[in-house]
């Protein structure tokens, strides 16, 4: 388990470093379709409703542009949306890769009930997944989201992960579009 968590943290760090250095490989470039990062954040908020406790929700938003990587994090969904809108307005049409993540305590704590609910609510198709006793991680094709990574059948728009905090006994759920870019 520690190896997997270390690998995932390393993979996320590698993606962030690649973004910061301006070197996304074509297969990992975020592909924008119709919609906006604010729309995607609103879609994540709708998915999080009833799954992630409102108290203590963490929002993490990142954008990669030719100037580098900018990031915002906080607990206020409205402030996350305002940050996205301000950053988007300042870009004036410049290409940007956006990543939006929301994380918090899973409510109710039935981790098995999350996955069918996400599939129904976001009209998703499972692309790949990982499970062990304390971690679940799934990547989905979900065309209702505007950003994606990958190409063809491997293209994903949404990633969802749950991890059991063995110290508290609570499940932490993380939703991200197009991928989760924070530790789960």
Coordinates of N, CA and C in Angstrom, one line a residue:
X1 N 0.8 -1.2 0.0 CA 0.0 0.0 0.0 C 0.9 1.2 0.0
X2 N 1.9 1.3 0.9 CA 2.8 2.4 0.9 C 3.4 2.7 -0.4
X3 N 3.8 1.6 -1.1 CA 4.4 1.7 -2.4 C 3.4 2.4 -3.4
X4 N 2.1 1.9 -3.4 CA 1.1 2.5 -4.3 C 0.9 4.0 -4.0
X5 N 0.8 4.4 -2.7 CA 0.6 5.8 -2.4 C 1.8 6.6 -2.8
X6 N 3.0 6.0 -2.5 CA 4.2 6.7 -3.0 C 4.3 6.9 -4.5
X7 N 3.8 5.8 -5.2 CA 3.8 5.9 -6.6 C 2.9 7.0 -7.1
X8 N 1.6 7.0 -6.5 CA 0.7 8.0 -6.9 C 1.1 9.4 -6.6
X9 N 1.7 9.6 -5.4 CA 2.2 10.9 -5.1 C 3.4 11.3 -6.1
X10 N 4.2 10.3 -6.4 CA 5.3 10.6 -7.3 C 4.8 10.9 -8.7
X11 N 3.7 10.2 -9.2 CA 3.1 10.4 -10.5 C 2.5 11.8 -10.5
X12 N 1.8 12.2 -9.4 CA 1.2 13.5 -9.4 C 2.3 14.6 -9.4
X13 N 3.3 14.4 -8.6 CA 4.4 15.3 -8.6 C 5.1 15.5 -10.0
X14 N 5.2 14.3 -10.7 CA 5.8 14.3 -12.0 C 5.0 15.1 -13.0
X15 N 3.6 14.9 -12.9 CA 2.7 15.7 -13.8 C 2.8 17.2 -13.5
X16 N 2.8 17.6 -12.2 CA 2.9 19.0 -11.9 C 4.2 19.6 -12.3
X17 N 5.3 18.8 -12.1 CA 6.6 19.3 -12.6 C 6.7 19.4 -14.1
X18 N 6.1 18.5 -14.8 CA 6.1 18.6 -16.2 C 5.3 19.8 -16.7
X19 N 4.2 20.0 -16.0 CA 3.4 21.2 -16.3 C 4.1 22.4 -16.1
X20 N 4.8 22.5 -14.9 CA 5.5 23.7 -14.6 C 6.7 24.0 -15.5
X21 N 7.3 22.9 -16.1 CA 8.4 23.1 -17.0 C 7.9 23.2 -18.4
X22 N 6.6 23.1 -18.6 CA 6.0 23.3 -19.9 C 6.2 22.1 -20.8
X23 N 6.3 20.9 -20.3 CA 6.5 19.8 -21.1 C 5.5 18.7 -21.1
X24 N 4.2 19.0 -21.3 CA 3.2 18.0 -21.4 C 3.4 17.2 -22.6
X25 N 3.4 15.9 -22.5 CA 3.5 15.0 -23.6 C 2.1 15.1 -24.3
X26 N 2.0 14.9 -25.6 CA 0.7 15.0 -26.2 C -0.4 14.1 -25.6
X27 N 0.0 12.9 -25.2 CA -1.0 12.0 -24.6 C -1.6 12.5 -23.3
X28 N -0.9 13.5 -22.6 CA -1.3 13.9 -21.3 C -1.8 15.4 -21.4
X29 N -1.8 16.0 -22.5 CA -2.3 17.4 -22.6 C -3.8 17.4 -22.3
X30 N -4.2 18.4 -21.5 CA -5.6 18.6 -21.2 C -6.3 19.1 -22.5
X31 N -7.3 18.4 -22.9 CA -8.1 18.8 -24.1 C -9.4 19.4 -23.7
X32 N -9.5 20.7 -24.1 CA -10.7 21.4 -23.7 C -11.8 21.2 -24.8
X33 N -13.0 20.8 -24.3 CA -14.1 20.8 -25.2 C -15.0 21.9 -24.8
X34 N -16.3 21.8 -25.1 CA -17.2 22.9 -24.7 C -17.3 23.0 -23.2
X35 N -17.5 24.1 -22.7 CA -17.6 24.3 -21.3 C -16.4 25.1 -20.8
X36 N -16.3 25.3 -19.5 CA -15.3 26.1 -18.9 C -14.8 25.4 -17.6
X37 N -13.7 25.8 -17.0 CA -13.2 25.3 -15.8 C -14.3 25.6 -14.6
X38 N -14.9 26.7 -14.7 CA -15.9 27.1 -13.7 C -17.1 26.1 -13.8
X39 N -17.5 25.8 -15.1 CA -18.6 24.8 -15.3 C -18.2 23.4 -14.7
X40 N -16.9 23.0 -14.9 CA -16.4 21.8 -14.4 C -16.4 21.8 -12.9
X41 N -16.0 22.9 -12.3 CA -16.0 23.0 -10.8 C -17.5 22.9 -10.3
X42 N -18.4 23.5 -11.0 CA -19.8 23.4 -10.6 C -20.3 22.0 -10.7
X43 N -19.9 21.3 -11.7 CA -20.3 19.8 -11.9 C -19.7 19.0 -10.8
X44 N -18.4 19.3 -10.4 CA -17.8 18.6 -9.3 C -18.5 18.8 -8.0
X45 N -19.0 20.1 -7.8 CA -19.7 20.5 -6.6 C -21.0 19.7 -6.5
X46 N -21.7 19.5 -7.7 CA -22.9 18.8 -7.7 C -22.7 17.3 -7.4
X47 N -21.6 16.7 -7.9 CA -21.3 15.4 -7.6 C -20.9 15.2 -6.1
X48 N -20.2 16.2 -5.6 CA -19.8 16.1 -4.2 C -21.0 16.2 -3.2
X49 N -22.0 16.9 -3.7 CA -23.2 17.1 -2.8 C -23.8 15.7 -2.4
X50 N -23.8 15.5 -1.1 CA -24.4 14.2 -0.6 C -23.3 13.1 -0.5
X51 N -22.1 13.4 -1.0 CA -21.0 12.4 -0.9 C -19.9 12.9 0.0
X52 N -19.6 14.2 -0.1 CA -18.5 14.7 0.7 C -19.1 15.7 1.7
X53 N -18.7 15.6 2.9 CA -19.2 16.5 3.9 C -18.9 17.9 3.6
X54 N -19.9 18.8 3.7 CA -19.6 20.2 3.3 C -18.6 20.9 4.3
X55 N -18.7 20.5 5.5 CA -17.7 21.1 6.5 C -16.3 20.5 6.3
X56 N -15.4 21.3 6.0 CA -14.0 20.9 5.8 C -13.7 20.5 4.4
X57 N -14.6 20.7 3.4 CA -14.2 20.4 2.0 C -13.0 21.2 1.6
X58 N -12.1 20.6 0.9 CA -10.9 21.3 0.4 C -11.1 21.3 -1.2
X59 N -10.9 22.5 -1.7 CA -10.9 22.8 -3.1 C -9.5 23.1 -3.5
X60 N -9.0 22.5 -4.6 CA -7.7 22.8 -5.1 C -7.9 22.9 -6.6
X61 N -7.5 24.1 -7.1 CA -7.6 24.4 -8.5 C -6.2 24.8 -9.1
X62 N -5.9 24.3 -10.2 CA -4.6 24.6 -10.8 C -4.8 24.9 -12.3
X63 N -3.9 25.8 -12.8 CA -3.9 26.1 -14.2 C -2.5 26.3 -14.7
X64 N -2.2 25.6 -15.8 CA -0.9 25.7 -16.4 C -1.0 26.5 -17.7
X65 N -0.2 27.5 -17.8 CA -0.2 28.4 -19.0 C 1.3 28.5 -19.4
X66 N 1.5 29.3 -20.5 CA 2.9 29.5 -20.9 C 3.7 30.2 -19.9
X67 N 3.1 30.9 -18.9 CA 3.8 31.5 -17.8 C 4.1 30.6 -16.7
X68 N 3.6 29.4 -16.7 CA 3.9 28.4 -15.6 C 2.6 27.9 -15.0
X69 N 2.7 27.5 -13.7 CA 1.6 26.9 -13.0 C 1.2 27.8 -11.9
X70 N -0.1 28.0 -11.8 CA -0.7 28.8 -10.7 C -1.7 27.9 -10.0
X71 N -1.8 28.0 -8.7 CA -2.7 27.1 -7.9 C -3.4 27.9 -6.8
X72 N -4.6 27.5 -6.5 CA -5.4 28.0 -5.4 C -6.0 26.9 -4.6
X73 N -6.0 27.0 -3.3 CA -6.7 26.0 -2.5 C -7.4 26.7 -1.3
X74 N -8.5 26.1 -0.9 CA -9.3 26.7 0.2 C -10.5 25.9 0.3
X75 N -11.3 26.2 1.3 CA -12.5 25.5 1.7 C -13.8 26.1 1.1
X76 N -13.7 27.2 0.5 CA -14.9 28.0 0.0 C -15.1 27.7 -1.5
X77 N -16.2 27.0 -1.8 CA -16.5 26.7 -3.3 C -16.7 28.0 -4.1
X78 N -17.4 29.0 -3.5 CA -17.6 30.2 -4.2 C -16.3 30.9 -4.5
X79 N -15.4 30.9 -3.6 CA -14.1 31.6 -3.8 C -13.3 30.8 -4.9
X80 N -13.4 29.5 -4.9 CA -12.7 28.7 -5.9 C -13.3 29.2 -7.3
X81 N -14.6 29.3 -7.4 CA -15.2 29.7 -8.7 C -14.7 31.1 -9.1
X82 N -14.7 32.0 -8.1 CA -14.2 33.4 -8.4 C -12.8 33.4 -8.8
X83 N -11.9 32.6 -8.2 CA -10.5 32.5 -8.6 C -10.4 32.0 -10.0
X84 N -11.2 31.0 -10.4 CA -11.2 30.5 -11.7 C -11.6 31.6 -12.7
X85 N -12.7 32.2 -12.4 CA -13.2 33.3 -13.3 C -12.2 34.4 -13.5
X86 N -11.5 34.8 -12.4 CA -10.5 35.9 -12.5 C -9.3 35.5 -13.3
X87 N -8.8 34.2 -13.1 CA -7.7 33.7 -13.8 C -8.0 33.6 -15.3
X88 N -9.2 33.0 -15.5 CA -9.6 32.8 -16.9 C -9.7 34.2 -17.7
X89 N -10.3 35.2 -17.0 CA -10.4 36.5 -17.6 C -9.0 37.1 -17.9
X90 N -8.1 36.8 -17.0 CA -6.7 37.4 -17.2 C -5.9 36.7 -18.4
X91 N -6.4 35.5 -18.7 CA -5.7 34.8 -19.8 C -6.0 35.3 -21.2
X92 N -7.2 35.9 -21.3 CA -7.6 36.5 -22.6 C -7.4 35.6 -23.8
X93 N -8.0 34.4 -23.7 CA -7.9 33.4 -24.8 C -6.7 32.6 -24.9
X94 N -5.7 32.8 -24.0 CA -4.5 31.9 -24.0 C -4.8 30.5 -23.7
X95 N -4.2 29.5 -24.3 CA -4.4 28.1 -24.0 C -4.0 27.9 -22.6
X96 N -4.8 27.1 -21.9 CA -4.5 26.7 -20.5 C -5.0 25.3 -20.2
X97 N -4.3 24.7 -19.3 CA -4.7 23.3 -18.8 C -5.2 23.5 -17.4
X98 N -6.4 23.2 -17.2 CA -7.0 23.4 -15.8 C -7.2 22.1 -15.1
X99 N -7.1 22.1 -13.8 CA -7.3 20.9 -13.0 C -8.1 21.4 -11.8
X100 N -9.2 20.7 -11.5 CA -10.1 21.1 -10.4 C -10.3 19.9 -9.5
X101 N -10.0 20.0 -8.2 CA -10.2 18.9 -7.3 C -11.0 19.3 -6.1
X102 N -11.8 18.4 -5.6 CA -12.5 18.7 -4.3 C -12.4 17.4 -3.4
X103 N -12.1 17.6 -2.1 CA -11.8 16.5 -1.3 C -12.5 16.7 0.1
X104 N -12.9 15.7 0.7 CA -13.4 15.8 2.1 C -13.9 14.4 2.6
X105 N -14.5 14.4 3.8 CA -14.9 13.2 4.4 C -16.2 12.7 3.7
X106 N -16.1 11.4 3.4 CA -17.2 10.7 2.7 C -18.4 10.6 3.6
X107 N -19.6 11.0 3.2 CA -20.8 10.9 3.9 C -21.9 10.4 3.0
X108 N -22.7 9.4 3.4 CA -22.4 8.5 4.5 C -21.2 7.7 4.2
X109 N -20.7 7.0 5.1 CA -19.4 6.4 5.0 C -19.4 5.0 4.3
X110 N -20.3 4.8 3.4 CA -20.4 3.6 2.6 C -19.7 3.8 1.3
X111 N -18.4 3.4 1.3 CA -17.5 3.6 0.1 C -18.0 2.8 -1.1
X112 N -18.6 1.7 -0.9 CA -19.1 0.9 -2.0 C -20.2 1.5 -2.8
X113 N -21.0 2.4 -2.1 CA -22.1 3.1 -2.7 C -21.7 4.2 -3.6
X114 N -20.5 4.7 -3.4 CA -20.0 5.9 -4.2 C -20.0 5.6 -5.7
X115 N -19.4 4.5 -6.1 CA -19.1 4.3 -7.5 C -20.3 4.2 -8.4
X116 N -21.3 3.4 -8.0 CA -22.5 3.4 -8.9 C -23.2 4.8 -8.9
X117 N -23.2 5.5 -7.8 CA -23.8 6.8 -7.7 C -23.1 7.8 -8.7
X118 N -21.7 7.8 -8.7 CA -21.0 8.6 -9.6 C -21.3 8.2 -11.1
X119 N -21.3 6.9 -11.4 CA -21.6 6.5 -12.7 C -23.0 7.0 -13.2
X120 N -24.0 7.0 -12.3 CA -25.3 7.4 -12.7 C -25.4 9.0 -12.8
X121 N -24.8 9.6 -11.8 CA -24.9 11.1 -11.8 C -24.1 11.8 -12.8
X122 N -23.0 11.3 -13.2 CA -22.1 11.9 -14.2 C -22.1 11.3 -15.6
X123 N -22.9 10.3 -15.8 CA -23.0 9.5 -17.0 C -21.6 9.1 -17.4
X124 N -20.9 8.4 -16.6 CA -19.5 8.0 -16.7 C -19.4 6.6 -17.3
X125 N -18.2 6.4 -17.9 CA -17.8 5.0 -18.3 C -16.4 4.8 -17.7
X126 N -16.3 3.7 -17.0 CA -15.0 3.4 -16.3 C -14.0 3.1 -17.3
X127 N -12.8 3.7 -17.2 CA -11.6 3.5 -18.0 C -10.7 2.6 -17.3
X128 N -10.4 2.8 -16.1 CA -9.5 2.0 -15.3 C -9.7 2.2 -13.8
X129 N -9.3 1.2 -13.0 CA -9.4 1.4 -11.6 C -8.4 0.6 -10.8
X130 N -8.3 0.9 -9.5 CA -7.4 0.3 -8.6 C -8.2 0.1 -7.3
X131 N -8.1 -1.0 -6.6 CA -8.7 -1.2 -5.3 C -7.7 -2.0 -4.4
X132 N -7.7 -1.7 -3.2 CA -7.1 -2.5 -2.1 C -8.0 -2.3 -0.9
X133 N -7.6 -2.8 0.2 CA -8.4 -2.7 1.4 C -8.7 -1.3 1.9
X134 N -7.8 -0.3 1.6 CA -8.0 1.0 2.1 C -8.0 2.1 1.1
X135 N -7.9 1.8 -0.2 CA -7.9 2.8 -1.3 C -8.7 2.2 -2.5
X136 N -9.4 3.1 -3.0 CA -10.1 2.9 -4.3 C -9.8 4.1 -5.2
X137 N -9.5 3.8 -6.5 CA -9.1 4.9 -7.4 C -9.7 4.5 -8.8
X138 N -10.5 5.4 -9.3 CA -11.1 5.1 -10.6 C -11.0 6.3 -11.6
X139 N -10.8 6.0 -12.8 CA -10.7 7.0 -13.9 C -11.9 6.7 -14.8
X140 N -12.5 7.8 -15.2 CA -13.8 7.7 -16.0 C -13.7 8.6 -17.3
X141 N -14.4 8.1 -18.3 CA -14.7 9.0 -19.4 C -16.1 9.6 -19.0
X142 N -16.1 10.9 -19.0 CA -17.4 11.6 -18.6 C -17.5 12.9 -19.4
X143 N -18.0 12.8 -20.6 CA -18.1 13.9 -21.6 C -18.8 15.1 -21.1
X144 N -19.5 15.1 -20.0 CA -20.2 16.3 -19.4 C -19.1 17.2 -18.9
X145 N -17.9 16.7 -18.6 CA -16.8 17.6 -18.2 C -16.0 18.1 -19.4
X146 N -15.5 19.3 -19.4 CA -14.9 19.9 -20.6 C -13.4 19.5 -20.7
X147 N -12.7 19.3 -19.6 CA -11.3 18.9 -19.7 C -11.1 17.4 -19.8
X148 N -10.1 17.0 -20.5 CA -9.7 15.6 -20.5 C -8.2 15.4 -20.7
X149 N -7.7 14.3 -20.3 CA -6.4 13.9 -20.6 C -6.4 12.6 -21.3
X150 N -5.3 12.3 -22.1 CA -5.2 11.1 -22.8 C -5.9 11.3 -24.2
X151 N -5.9 10.2 -24.9 CA -6.5 10.2 -26.3 C -7.3 8.9 -26.5
X152 N -8.2 9.0 -27.4 CA -9.0 7.8 -27.8 C -9.7 7.2 -26.6
X153 N -9.6 5.8 -26.6 CA -10.3 5.0 -25.6 C -9.7 5.2 -24.2
X154 N -8.5 5.8 -24.2 CA -7.8 6.0 -22.9 C -8.1 7.4 -22.3
X155 N -8.9 8.2 -23.0 CA -9.2 9.6 -22.6 C -10.0 9.5 -21.3
X156 N -9.7 10.4 -20.4 CA -10.5 10.5 -19.1 C -10.8 11.9 -18.9
X157 N -12.0 12.1 -18.2 CA -12.5 13.4 -17.8 C -12.6 13.6 -16.3
X158 N -12.7 12.5 -15.6 CA -13.0 12.5 -14.2 C -12.2 11.4 -13.5
X159 N -11.7 11.7 -12.3 CA -11.0 10.7 -11.5 C -11.7 10.8 -10.1
X160 N -11.9 9.7 -9.5 CA -12.5 9.6 -8.1 C -11.6 8.7 -7.3
X161 N -11.3 9.0 -6.1 CA -10.5 8.2 -5.2 C -11.0 8.3 -3.8
X162 N -11.0 7.2 -3.1 CA -11.4 7.1 -1.7 C -10.3 6.4 -1.0
X163 N -9.9 7.0 0.2 CA -8.9 6.4 1.0 C -9.4 6.4 2.5
X164 N -9.2 5.3 3.1 CA -9.5 5.1 4.5 C -8.4 5.6 5.4
X165 N -8.7 6.7 6.2 CA -7.7 7.2 7.1 C -7.7 6.2 8.3
X166 N -6.7 5.4 8.4 CA -6.7 4.4 9.5 C -6.6 5.0 10.9
X167 N -6.2 6.2 11.0 CA -6.1 6.8 12.3 C -7.5 7.3 12.8
X168 N -8.3 7.8 11.9 CA -9.6 8.3 12.3 C -10.7 7.3 12.0
X169 N -10.5 6.4 11.1 CA -11.5 5.4 10.6 C -12.5 6.0 9.6
X170 N -12.2 7.2 9.1 CA -13.1 7.9 8.2 C -12.5 7.7 6.7
X171 N -13.5 7.7 5.8 CA -13.1 7.6 4.4 C -13.0 9.0 3.9
X172 N -11.9 9.3 3.1 CA -11.7 10.6 2.5 C -12.0 10.4 1.0
X173 N -12.9 11.2 0.4 CA -13.2 11.1 -1.0 C -12.6 12.3 -1.8
X174 N -12.0 12.0 -2.9 CA -11.4 13.1 -3.7 C -12.0 12.9 -5.1
X175 N -12.5 14.0 -5.7 CA -13.0 14.0 -7.1 C -12.1 15.1 -7.8
X176 N -11.7 14.7 -9.0 CA -10.9 15.6 -9.8 C -11.2 15.6 -11.3
X177 N -11.1 16.7 -11.9 CA -11.2 16.8 -13.4 C -10.1 17.6 -13.9
X178 N -9.4 17.1 -14.9 CA -9.6 15.8 -15.5 C -9.0 14.6 -14.7
X179 N -8.1 15.0 -13.7 CA -7.5 13.9 -12.9 C -7.4 14.5 -11.5
X180 N -7.1 13.6 -10.5 CA -6.8 14.1 -9.1 C -5.3 14.5 -9.1
X181 N -5.1 15.7 -8.7 CA -3.7 16.2 -8.6 C -3.3 16.5 -7.2
X182 N -4.0 15.9 -6.2 CA -3.6 16.1 -4.8 C -3.6 14.7 -4.1
X183 N -2.9 14.6 -3.0 CA -2.9 13.3 -2.3 C -4.2 12.9 -1.8
X184 N -4.6 11.6 -2.0 CA -5.8 11.2 -1.5 C -5.6 10.1 -0.5

